[in-house]
Amino acid sequence: MKSMTHLSEKNRKLNFINLFFKMRESPQITIYEQILKL
């Protein structure tokens, strides 16, 4: 159970990093739109 929680934390960070790079690549995508997807 503890490992599952740790894994989700890691995934959340990875998603945030991916999102950051996507936004840098394509600034036309609104930040709000991306935040709402999280």
C-alpha positions as a printed NumPy array, in Angstrom:
array([[  0.   ,   0.   ,   0.   ],
       [  2.812,   2.362,   0.9  ],
       [  4.647,   1.609,  -2.34 ],
       [  1.489,   2.359,  -4.346],
       [  1.208,   5.783,  -2.732],
       [  4.856,   6.466,  -3.447],
       [  4.358,   5.441,  -7.065],
       [  1.426,   7.807,  -7.537],
       [  3.469,  10.648,  -6.056],
       [  6.227,   9.93 ,  -8.547],
       [  3.735,   9.777, -11.422],
       [  2.243,  13.087, -10.382],
       [  5.665,  14.716, -10.516],
       [  6.41 ,  13.152, -13.898],
       [  3.075,  14.372, -15.254],
       [  3.847,  17.862, -14.052],
       [  7.278,  17.798, -15.728],
       [  5.759,  16.504, -18.98 ],
       [  3.122,  19.209, -18.818],
       [  5.792,  21.855, -18.312],
       [  7.709,  20.752, -21.403],
       [  4.533,  20.544, -23.473],
       [  3.68 ,  24.096, -22.512],
       [  7.158,  25.254, -23.502],
       [  6.857,  23.527, -26.863],
       [  3.376,  24.795, -27.627],
       [  2.57 ,  28.017, -25.748],
       [ -0.769,  28.362, -27.525],
       [ -2.192,  25.728, -25.16 ],
       [ -3.729,  27.559, -22.235],
       [ -2.261,  26.896, -18.813],
       [ -5.742,  26.711, -17.275],
       [ -6.75 ,  23.989, -19.701],
       [ -3.741,  21.915, -18.679],
       [ -4.31 ,  22.485, -14.954],
       [ -7.931,  21.377, -15.246],
       [ -6.792,  18.106, -16.789],
       [ -4.652,  17.242, -13.747]])
